[in-house]
């Protein structure tokens, strides 16, 4: 029997996942999931008519989704806050324009980081030529080539030694605000959910985010966190009467220890979301 569970957070080859959107549908079916949302970083390129047809034939519910990067200013720079948008109209003009702006921002920053590495003698440019066709290029693509070239031996080390937020080749990005991002999701008819709040440093920051901005919900089920930590988030959602979601953040080979469906949204919570 099929479990009525939905993984509402995964990435495809349209951003930094290693499985194509079609493969994600196949894996969801294999794992007996009722449905998925493909939440690529700053793009909805996965959502083609043919993907909806394929999902329908496979009897996997395909819910539209996206994961937007935003900026929360702090004394010593900024923290990038991720916001999930669900049940959005992927053809909405405002949403499409917003994704185009992100694409340009990403290309600009990508080129800056690559140049900086090249100047220090890390020859990666040639290997990255094809990557530029990806609708959402980012640091994970650079990390992969740093590994391929033998400069580091894992994704973690690539971020730690080269391109992570505190590493020497980090270049800040001109990210849009939380406010604008939530507004775009709502204009496109969707729900704005605070992604993986469990990763936000400091409970005060979390409380502040929830009181300043109009989030529709929080991604409470995520990763291998303790029952206590998850319950803390669920209690906040219930107090504020906002939605509860869950998802694995599956990236395929790029995050080997996470499988599709390892965190999920129940049918009841999905019904509230839609
Ligand atoms: P970008 O959007 O280009 O700034 O890249 C951020 C993405 O890189 C995140 O969404 C993660 O998928 C990935 N990432 C960030 N930090 C790490 C890390 N330490 N190890 C592996 N992947 C990471
Ligand atoms: Fe990612
Ligand atoms: Fe994220
Ligand atoms: Zn994600």
JSON list of N, CA, C and O in Angstrom, two decimals, residues 3-43:
[
{"chain": "A", "resi": 3, "resn": "UNK", "atom": "N", "xyz": [2.09, 4.86, 1.04]},
{"chain": "A", "resi": 3, "resn": "UNK", "atom": "CA", "xyz": [1.99, 5.74, 2.20]},
{"chain": "A", "resi": 3, "resn": "UNK", "atom": "C", "xyz": [1.54, 7.10, 1.70]},
{"chain": "A", "resi": 3, "resn": "UNK", "atom": "O", "xyz": [1.97, 7.53, 0.65]},
{"chain": "A", "resi": 4, "resn": "UNK", "atom": "N", "xyz": [0.68, 7.75, 2.46]},
{"chain": "A", "resi": 4, "resn": "UNK", "atom": "CA", "xyz": [0.18, 9.04, 2.01]},
{"chain": "A", "resi": 4, "resn": "UNK", "atom": "C", "xyz": [1.12, 10.15, 2.46]},
{"chain": "A", "resi": 4, "resn": "UNK", "atom": "O", "xyz": [0.73, 11.02, 3.23]},
{"chain": "A", "resi": 5, "resn": "UNK", "atom": "N", "xyz": [2.35, 10.08, 2.02]},
{"chain": "A", "resi": 5, "resn": "UNK", "atom": "CA", "xyz": [3.35, 11.04, 2.47]},
{"chain": "A", "resi": 5, "resn": "UNK", "atom": "C", "xyz": [3.92, 11.83, 1.30]},
{"chain": "A", "resi": 5, "resn": "UNK", "atom": "O", "xyz": [4.02, 11.32, 0.18]},
{"chain": "A", "resi": 6, "resn": "UNK", "atom": "N", "xyz": [4.29, 13.07, 1.61]},
{"chain": "A", "resi": 6, "resn": "UNK", "atom": "CA", "xyz": [4.78, 13.99, 0.57]},
{"chain": "A", "resi": 6, "resn": "UNK", "atom": "C", "xyz": [6.14, 14.54, 0.99]},
{"chain": "A", "resi": 6, "resn": "UNK", "atom": "O", "xyz": [6.25, 15.09, 2.09]},
{"chain": "A", "resi": 7, "resn": "UNK", "atom": "N", "xyz": [7.12, 14.42, 0.11]},
{"chain": "A", "resi": 7, "resn": "UNK", "atom": "CA", "xyz": [8.40, 15.08, 0.37]},
{"chain": "A", "resi": 7, "resn": "UNK", "atom": "C", "xyz": [8.37, 16.41, -0.38]},
{"chain": "A", "resi": 7, "resn": "UNK", "atom": "O", "xyz": [8.40, 16.45, -1.60]},
{"chain": "A", "resi": 8, "resn": "UNK", "atom": "N", "xyz": [8.28, 17.49, 0.39]},
{"chain": "A", "resi": 8, "resn": "UNK", "atom": "CA", "xyz": [8.10, 18.81, -0.23]},
{"chain": "A", "resi": 8, "resn": "UNK", "atom": "C", "xyz": [9.40, 19.60, -0.35]},
{"chain": "A", "resi": 8, "resn": "UNK", "atom": "O", "xyz": [9.37, 20.83, -0.45]},
{"chain": "A", "resi": 9, "resn": "UNK", "atom": "N", "xyz": [10.53, 18.91, -0.34]},
{"chain": "A", "resi": 9, "resn": "UNK", "atom": "CA", "xyz": [11.79, 19.65, -0.48]},
{"chain": "A", "resi": 9, "resn": "UNK", "atom": "C", "xyz": [12.85, 18.76, -1.14]},
{"chain": "A", "resi": 9, "resn": "UNK", "atom": "O", "xyz": [13.40, 17.87, -0.50]},
{"chain": "A", "resi": 10, "resn": "UNK", "atom": "N", "xyz": [13.09, 19.00, -2.44]},
{"chain": "A", "resi": 10, "resn": "UNK", "atom": "CA", "xyz": [14.18, 18.28, -3.10]},
{"chain": "A", "resi": 10, "resn": "UNK", "atom": "C", "xyz": [14.66, 19.11, -4.30]},
{"chain": "A", "resi": 10, "resn": "UNK", "atom": "O", "xyz": [13.98, 20.03, -4.74]},
{"chain": "A", "resi": 11, "resn": "UNK", "atom": "N", "xyz": [15.85, 18.79, -4.75]},
{"chain": "A", "resi": 11, "resn": "UNK", "atom": "CA", "xyz": [16.50, 19.57, -5.82]},
{"chain": "A", "resi": 11, "resn": "UNK", "atom": "C", "xyz": [16.79, 18.71, -7.04]},
{"chain": "A", "resi": 11, "resn": "UNK", "atom": "O", "xyz": [17.16, 17.55, -6.90]},
{"chain": "A", "resi": 12, "resn": "UNK", "atom": "N", "xyz": [16.64, 19.30, -8.22]},
{"chain": "A", "resi": 12, "resn": "UNK", "atom": "CA", "xyz": [16.89, 18.57, -9.46]},
{"chain": "A", "resi": 12, "resn": "UNK", "atom": "C", "xyz": [18.10, 19.16, -10.18]},
{"chain": "A", "resi": 12, "resn": "UNK", "atom": "O", "xyz": [18.73, 20.11, -9.69]},
{"chain": "A", "resi": 13, "resn": "UNK", "atom": "N", "xyz": [18.39, 18.61, -11.35]},
{"chain": "A", "resi": 13, "resn": "UNK", "atom": "CA", "xyz": [19.48, 19.12, -12.18]},
{"chain": "A", "resi": 13, "resn": "UNK", "atom": "C", "xyz": [19.21, 20.54, -12.67]},
{"chain": "A", "resi": 13, "resn": "UNK", "atom": "O", "xyz": [20.08, 21.16, -13.26]},
{"chain": "A", "resi": 14, "resn": "UNK", "atom": "N", "xyz": [17.99, 21.06, -12.45]},
{"chain": "A", "resi": 14, "resn": "UNK", "atom": "CA", "xyz": [17.71, 22.46, -12.80]},
{"chain": "A", "resi": 14, "resn": "UNK", "atom": "C", "xyz": [18.39, 23.41, -11.82]},
{"chain": "A", "resi": 14, "resn": "UNK", "atom": "O", "xyz": [18.48, 24.61, -12.07]},
{"chain": "A", "resi": 15, "resn": "UNK", "atom": "N", "xyz": [18.82, 22.89, -10.64]},
{"chain": "A", "resi": 15, "resn": "UNK", "atom": "CA", "xyz": [19.69, 23.69, -9.76]},
{"chain": "A", "resi": 15, "resn": "UNK", "atom": "C", "xyz": [20.87, 22.81, -9.35]},
{"chain": "A", "resi": 15, "resn": "UNK", "atom": "O", "xyz": [21.65, 22.42, -10.23]},
{"chain": "A", "resi": 16, "resn": "UNK", "atom": "N", "xyz": [21.01, 22.46, -8.08]},
{"chain": "A", "resi": 16, "resn": "UNK", "atom": "CA", "xyz": [22.20, 21.73, -7.67]},
{"chain": "A", "resi": 16, "resn": "UNK", "atom": "C", "xyz": [21.94, 20.29, -7.25]},
{"chain": "A", "resi": 16, "resn": "UNK", "atom": "O", "xyz": [22.73, 19.71, -6.51]},
{"chain": "A", "resi": 17, "resn": "UNK", "atom": "N", "xyz": [20.85, 19.69, -7.74]},
{"chain": "A", "resi": 17, "resn": "UNK", "atom": "CA", "xyz": [20.61, 18.27, -7.49]},
{"chain": "A", "resi": 17, "resn": "UNK", "atom": "C", "xyz": [21.25, 17.46, -8.60]},
{"chain": "A", "resi": 17, "resn": "UNK", "atom": "O", "xyz": [21.53, 17.98, -9.68]},
{"chain": "A", "resi": 18, "resn": "UNK", "atom": "N", "xyz": [21.46, 16.15, -8.36]},
{"chain": "A", "resi": 18, "resn": "UNK", "atom": "CA", "xyz": [22.08, 15.33, -9.41]},
{"chain": "A", "resi": 18, "resn": "UNK", "atom": "C", "xyz": [21.08, 14.49, -10.18]},
{"chain": "A", "resi": 18, "resn": "UNK", "atom": "O", "xyz": [21.45, 13.80, -11.12]},
{"chain": "A", "resi": 19, "resn": "UNK", "atom": "N", "xyz": [19.80, 14.50, -9.79]},
{"chain": "A", "resi": 19, "resn": "UNK", "atom": "CA", "xyz": [18.77, 13.77, -10.53]},
{"chain": "A", "resi": 19, "resn": "UNK", "atom": "C", "xyz": [17.91, 14.72, -11.35]},
{"chain": "A", "resi": 19, "resn": "UNK", "atom": "O", "xyz": [17.59, 15.81, -10.87]},
{"chain": "A", "resi": 20, "resn": "UNK", "atom": "N", "xyz": [17.53, 14.29, -12.54]},
{"chain": "A", "resi": 20, "resn": "UNK", "atom": "CA", "xyz": [16.64, 15.12, -13.37]},
{"chain": "A", "resi": 20, "resn": "UNK", "atom": "C", "xyz": [15.25, 15.13, -12.73]},
{"chain": "A", "resi": 20, "resn": "UNK", "atom": "O", "xyz": [14.92, 14.26, -11.91]},
{"chain": "A", "resi": 21, "resn": "UNK", "atom": "N", "xyz": [14.41, 16.09, -13.11]},
{"chain": "A", "resi": 21, "resn": "UNK", "atom": "CA", "xyz": [13.04, 16.09, -12.57]},
{"chain": "A", "resi": 21, "resn": "UNK", "atom": "C", "xyz": [12.32, 14.76, -12.80]},
{"chain": "A", "resi": 21, "resn": "UNK", "atom": "O", "xyz": [11.63, 14.25, -11.90]},
{"chain": "A", "resi": 22, "resn": "UNK", "atom": "N", "xyz": [12.48, 14.17, -13.98]},
{"chain": "A", "resi": 22, "resn": "UNK", "atom": "CA", "xyz": [11.85, 12.86, -14.29]},
{"chain": "A", "resi": 22, "resn": "UNK", "atom": "C", "xyz": [12.37, 11.79, -13.33]},
{"chain": "A", "resi": 22, "resn": "UNK", "atom": "O", "xyz": [11.59, 10.99, -12.79]},
{"chain": "A", "resi": 23, "resn": "UNK", "atom": "N", "xyz": [13.67, 11.78, -13.10]},
{"chain": "A", "resi": 23, "resn": "UNK", "atom": "CA", "xyz": [14.24, 10.79, -12.16]},
{"chain": "A", "resi": 23, "resn": "UNK", "atom": "C", "xyz": [13.68, 10.98, -10.76]},
{"chain": "A", "resi": 23, "resn": "UNK", "atom": "O", "xyz": [13.46, 10.00, -10.04]},
{"chain": "A", "resi": 24, "resn": "UNK", "atom": "N", "xyz": [13.43, 12.22, -10.36]},
{"chain": "A", "resi": 24, "resn": "UNK", "atom": "CA", "xyz": [12.87, 12.46, -9.02]},
{"chain": "A", "resi": 24, "resn": "UNK", "atom": "C", "xyz": [11.48, 11.83, -8.91]},
{"chain": "A", "resi": 24, "resn": "UNK", "atom": "O", "xyz": [11.12, 11.27, -7.86]},
{"chain": "A", "resi": 25, "resn": "UNK", "atom": "N", "xyz": [10.70, 11.92, -9.99]},
{"chain": "A", "resi": 25, "resn": "UNK", "atom": "CA", "xyz": [9.37, 11.29, -9.98]},
{"chain": "A", "resi": 25, "resn": "UNK", "atom": "C", "xyz": [9.54, 9.77, -9.84]},
{"chain": "A", "resi": 25, "resn": "UNK", "atom": "O", "xyz": [8.83, 9.13, -9.06]},
{"chain": "A", "resi": 26, "resn": "UNK", "atom": "N", "xyz": [10.50, 9.21, -10.59]},
{"chain": "A", "resi": 26, "resn": "UNK", "atom": "CA", "xyz": [10.75, 7.76, -10.51]},
{"chain": "A", "resi": 26, "resn": "UNK", "atom": "C", "xyz": [11.15, 7.34, -9.10]},
{"chain": "A", "resi": 26, "resn": "UNK", "atom": "O", "xyz": [10.68, 6.32, -8.58]},
{"chain": "A", "resi": 27, "resn": "UNK", "atom": "N", "xyz": [12.01, 8.13, -8.47]},
{"chain": "A", "resi": 27, "resn": "UNK", "atom": "CA", "xyz": [12.48, 7.78, -7.12]},
{"chain": "A", "resi": 27, "resn": "UNK", "atom": "C", "xyz": [11.31, 7.89, -6.13]},
{"chain": "A", "resi": 27, "resn": "UNK", "atom": "O", "xyz": [11.13, 7.04, -5.25]},
{"chain": "A", "resi": 28, "resn": "UNK", "atom": "N", "xyz": [10.47, 8.92, -6.30]},
{"chain": "A", "resi": 28, "resn": "UNK", "atom": "CA", "xyz": [9.30, 9.09, -5.42]},
{"chain": "A", "resi": 28, "resn": "UNK", "atom": "C", "xyz": [8.40, 7.86, -5.51]},
{"chain": "A", "resi": 28, "resn": "UNK", "atom": "O", "xyz": [7.89, 7.37, -4.49]},
{"chain": "A", "resi": 29, "resn": "UNK", "atom": "N", "xyz": [8.22, 7.36, -6.71]},
{"chain": "A", "resi": 29, "resn": "UNK", "atom": "CA", "xyz": [7.38, 6.17, -6.93]},
{"chain": "A", "resi": 29, "resn": "UNK", "atom": "C", "xyz": [8.00, 4.95, -6.26]},
{"chain": "A", "resi": 29, "resn": "UNK", "atom": "O", "xyz": [7.33, 4.21, -5.55]},
{"chain": "A", "resi": 30, "resn": "UNK", "atom": "N", "xyz": [9.31, 4.80, -6.48]},
{"chain": "A", "resi": 30, "resn": "UNK", "atom": "CA", "xyz": [10.06, 3.70, -5.86]},
{"chain": "A", "resi": 30, "resn": "UNK", "atom": "C", "xyz": [9.91, 3.71, -4.34]},
{"chain": "A", "resi": 30, "resn": "UNK", "atom": "O", "xyz": [9.83, 2.68, -3.69]},
{"chain": "A", "resi": 31, "resn": "UNK", "atom": "N", "xyz": [9.92, 4.94, -3.77]},
{"chain": "A", "resi": 31, "resn": "UNK", "atom": "CA", "xyz": [9.87, 5.09, -2.31]},
{"chain": "A", "resi": 31, "resn": "UNK", "atom": "C", "xyz": [8.44, 5.11, -1.79]},
{"chain": "A", "resi": 31, "resn": "UNK", "atom": "O", "xyz": [8.21, 5.42, -0.61]},
{"chain": "A", "resi": 32, "resn": "UNK", "atom": "N", "xyz": [7.47, 4.86, -2.69]},
{"chain": "A", "resi": 32, "resn": "UNK", "atom": "CA", "xyz": [6.06, 4.83, -2.28]},
{"chain": "A", "resi": 32, "resn": "UNK", "atom": "C", "xyz": [5.54, 6.15, -1.74]},
{"chain": "A", "resi": 32, "resn": "UNK", "atom": "O", "xyz": [4.66, 6.17, -0.87]},
{"chain": "A", "resi": 33, "resn": "UNK", "atom": "N", "xyz": [6.11, 7.26, -2.21]},
{"chain": "A", "resi": 33, "resn": "UNK", "atom": "CA", "xyz": [5.60, 8.57, -1.77]},
{"chain": "A", "resi": 33, "resn": "UNK", "atom": "C", "xyz": [4.36, 8.92, -2.57]},
{"chain": "A", "resi": 33, "resn": "UNK", "atom": "O", "xyz": [4.24, 8.58, -3.74]},
{"chain": "A", "resi": 34, "resn": "UNK", "atom": "N", "xyz": [3.44, 9.60, -1.92]},
{"chain": "A", "resi": 34, "resn": "UNK", "atom": "CA", "xyz": [2.22, 10.03, -2.62]},
{"chain": "A", "resi": 34, "resn": "UNK", "atom": "C", "xyz": [2.52, 11.21, -3.54]},
{"chain": "A", "resi": 34, "resn": "UNK", "atom": "O", "xyz": [1.89, 11.38, -4.58]},
{"chain": "A", "resi": 35, "resn": "UNK", "atom": "N", "xyz": [3.48, 12.05, -3.13]},
{"chain": "A", "resi": 35, "resn": "UNK", "atom": "CA", "xyz": [3.80, 13.19, -3.98]},
{"chain": "A", "resi": 35, "resn": "UNK", "atom": "C", "xyz": [5.07, 13.90, -3.55]},
{"chain": "A", "resi": 35, "resn": "UNK", "atom": "O", "xyz": [5.63, 13.62, -2.49]},
{"chain": "A", "resi": 36, "resn": "UNK", "atom": "N", "xyz": [5.51, 14.80, -4.43]},
{"chain": "A", "resi": 36, "resn": "UNK", "atom": "CA", "xyz": [6.70, 15.62, -4.12]},
{"chain": "A", "resi": 36, "resn": "UNK", "atom": "C", "xyz": [6.51, 17.05, -4.63]},
{"chain": "A", "resi": 36, "resn": "UNK", "atom": "O", "xyz": [5.66, 17.31, -5.48]},
{"chain": "A", "resi": 37, "resn": "UNK", "atom": "N", "xyz": [7.33, 17.95, -4.09]},
{"chain": "A", "resi": 37, "resn": "UNK", "atom": "CA", "xyz": [7.51, 19.28, -4.66]},
{"chain": "A", "resi": 37, "resn": "UNK", "atom": "C", "xyz": [8.99, 19.40, -4.96]},
{"chain": "A", "resi": 37, "resn": "UNK", "atom": "O", "xyz": [9.83, 19.05, -4.11]},
{"chain": "A", "resi": 38, "resn": "UNK", "atom": "N", "xyz": [9.33, 19.82, -6.17]},
{"chain": "A", "resi": 38, "resn": "UNK", "atom": "CA", "xyz": [10.74, 20.03, -6.54]},
{"chain": "A", "resi": 38, "resn": "UNK", "atom": "C", "xyz": [11.05, 21.50, -6.26]},
{"chain": "A", "resi": 38, "resn": "UNK", "atom": "O", "xyz": [10.50, 22.39, -6.90]},
{"chain": "A", "resi": 39, "resn": "UNK", "atom": "N", "xyz": [11.90, 21.71, -5.26]},
{"chain": "A", "resi": 39, "resn": "UNK", "atom": "CA", "xyz": [12.15, 23.08, -4.78]},
{"chain": "A", "resi": 39, "resn": "UNK", "atom": "C", "xyz": [13.55, 23.53, -5.16]},
{"chain": "A", "resi": 39, "resn": "UNK", "atom": "O", "xyz": [14.41, 23.70, -4.31]},
{"chain": "A", "resi": 40, "resn": "UNK", "atom": "N", "xyz": [13.76, 23.70, -6.46]},
{"chain": "A", "resi": 40, "resn": "UNK", "atom": "CA", "xyz": [15.08, 24.14, -6.90]},
{"chain": "A", "resi": 40, "resn": "UNK", "atom": "C", "xyz": [15.36, 25.56, -6.41]},
{"chain": "A", "resi": 40, "resn": "UNK", "atom": "O", "xyz": [14.44, 26.35, -6.20]},
{"chain": "A", "resi": 41, "resn": "UNK", "atom": "N", "xyz": [16.66, 25.86, -6.25]},
{"chain": "A", "resi": 41, "resn": "UNK", "atom": "CA", "xyz": [17.05, 27.19, -5.79]},
{"chain": "A", "resi": 41, "resn": "UNK", "atom": "C", "xyz": [16.72, 28.24, -6.86]},
{"chain": "A", "resi": 41, "resn": "UNK", "atom": "O", "xyz": [17.28, 28.21, -7.97]},
{"chain": "A", "resi": 42, "resn": "UNK", "atom": "N", "xyz": [15.82, 29.14, -6.52]},
{"chain": "A", "resi": 42, "resn": "UNK", "atom": "CA", "xyz": [15.54, 30.34, -7.34]},
{"chain": "A", "resi": 42, "resn": "UNK", "atom": "C", "xyz": [15.10, 30.07, -8.78]},
{"chain": "A", "resi": 42, "resn": "UNK", "atom": "O", "xyz": [15.28, 30.94, -9.65]},
{"chain": "A", "resi": 43, "resn": "UNK", "atom": "N", "xyz": [14.55, 28.87, -9.05]},
{"chain": "A", "resi": 43, "resn": "UNK", "atom": "CA", "xyz": [14.05, 28.60, -10.40]},
{"chain": "A", "resi": 43, "resn": "UNK", "atom": "C", "xyz": [12.88, 27.61, -10.37]},
{"chain": "A", "resi": 43, "resn": "UNK", "atom": "O", "xyz": [12.82, 26.76, -9.48]}
]
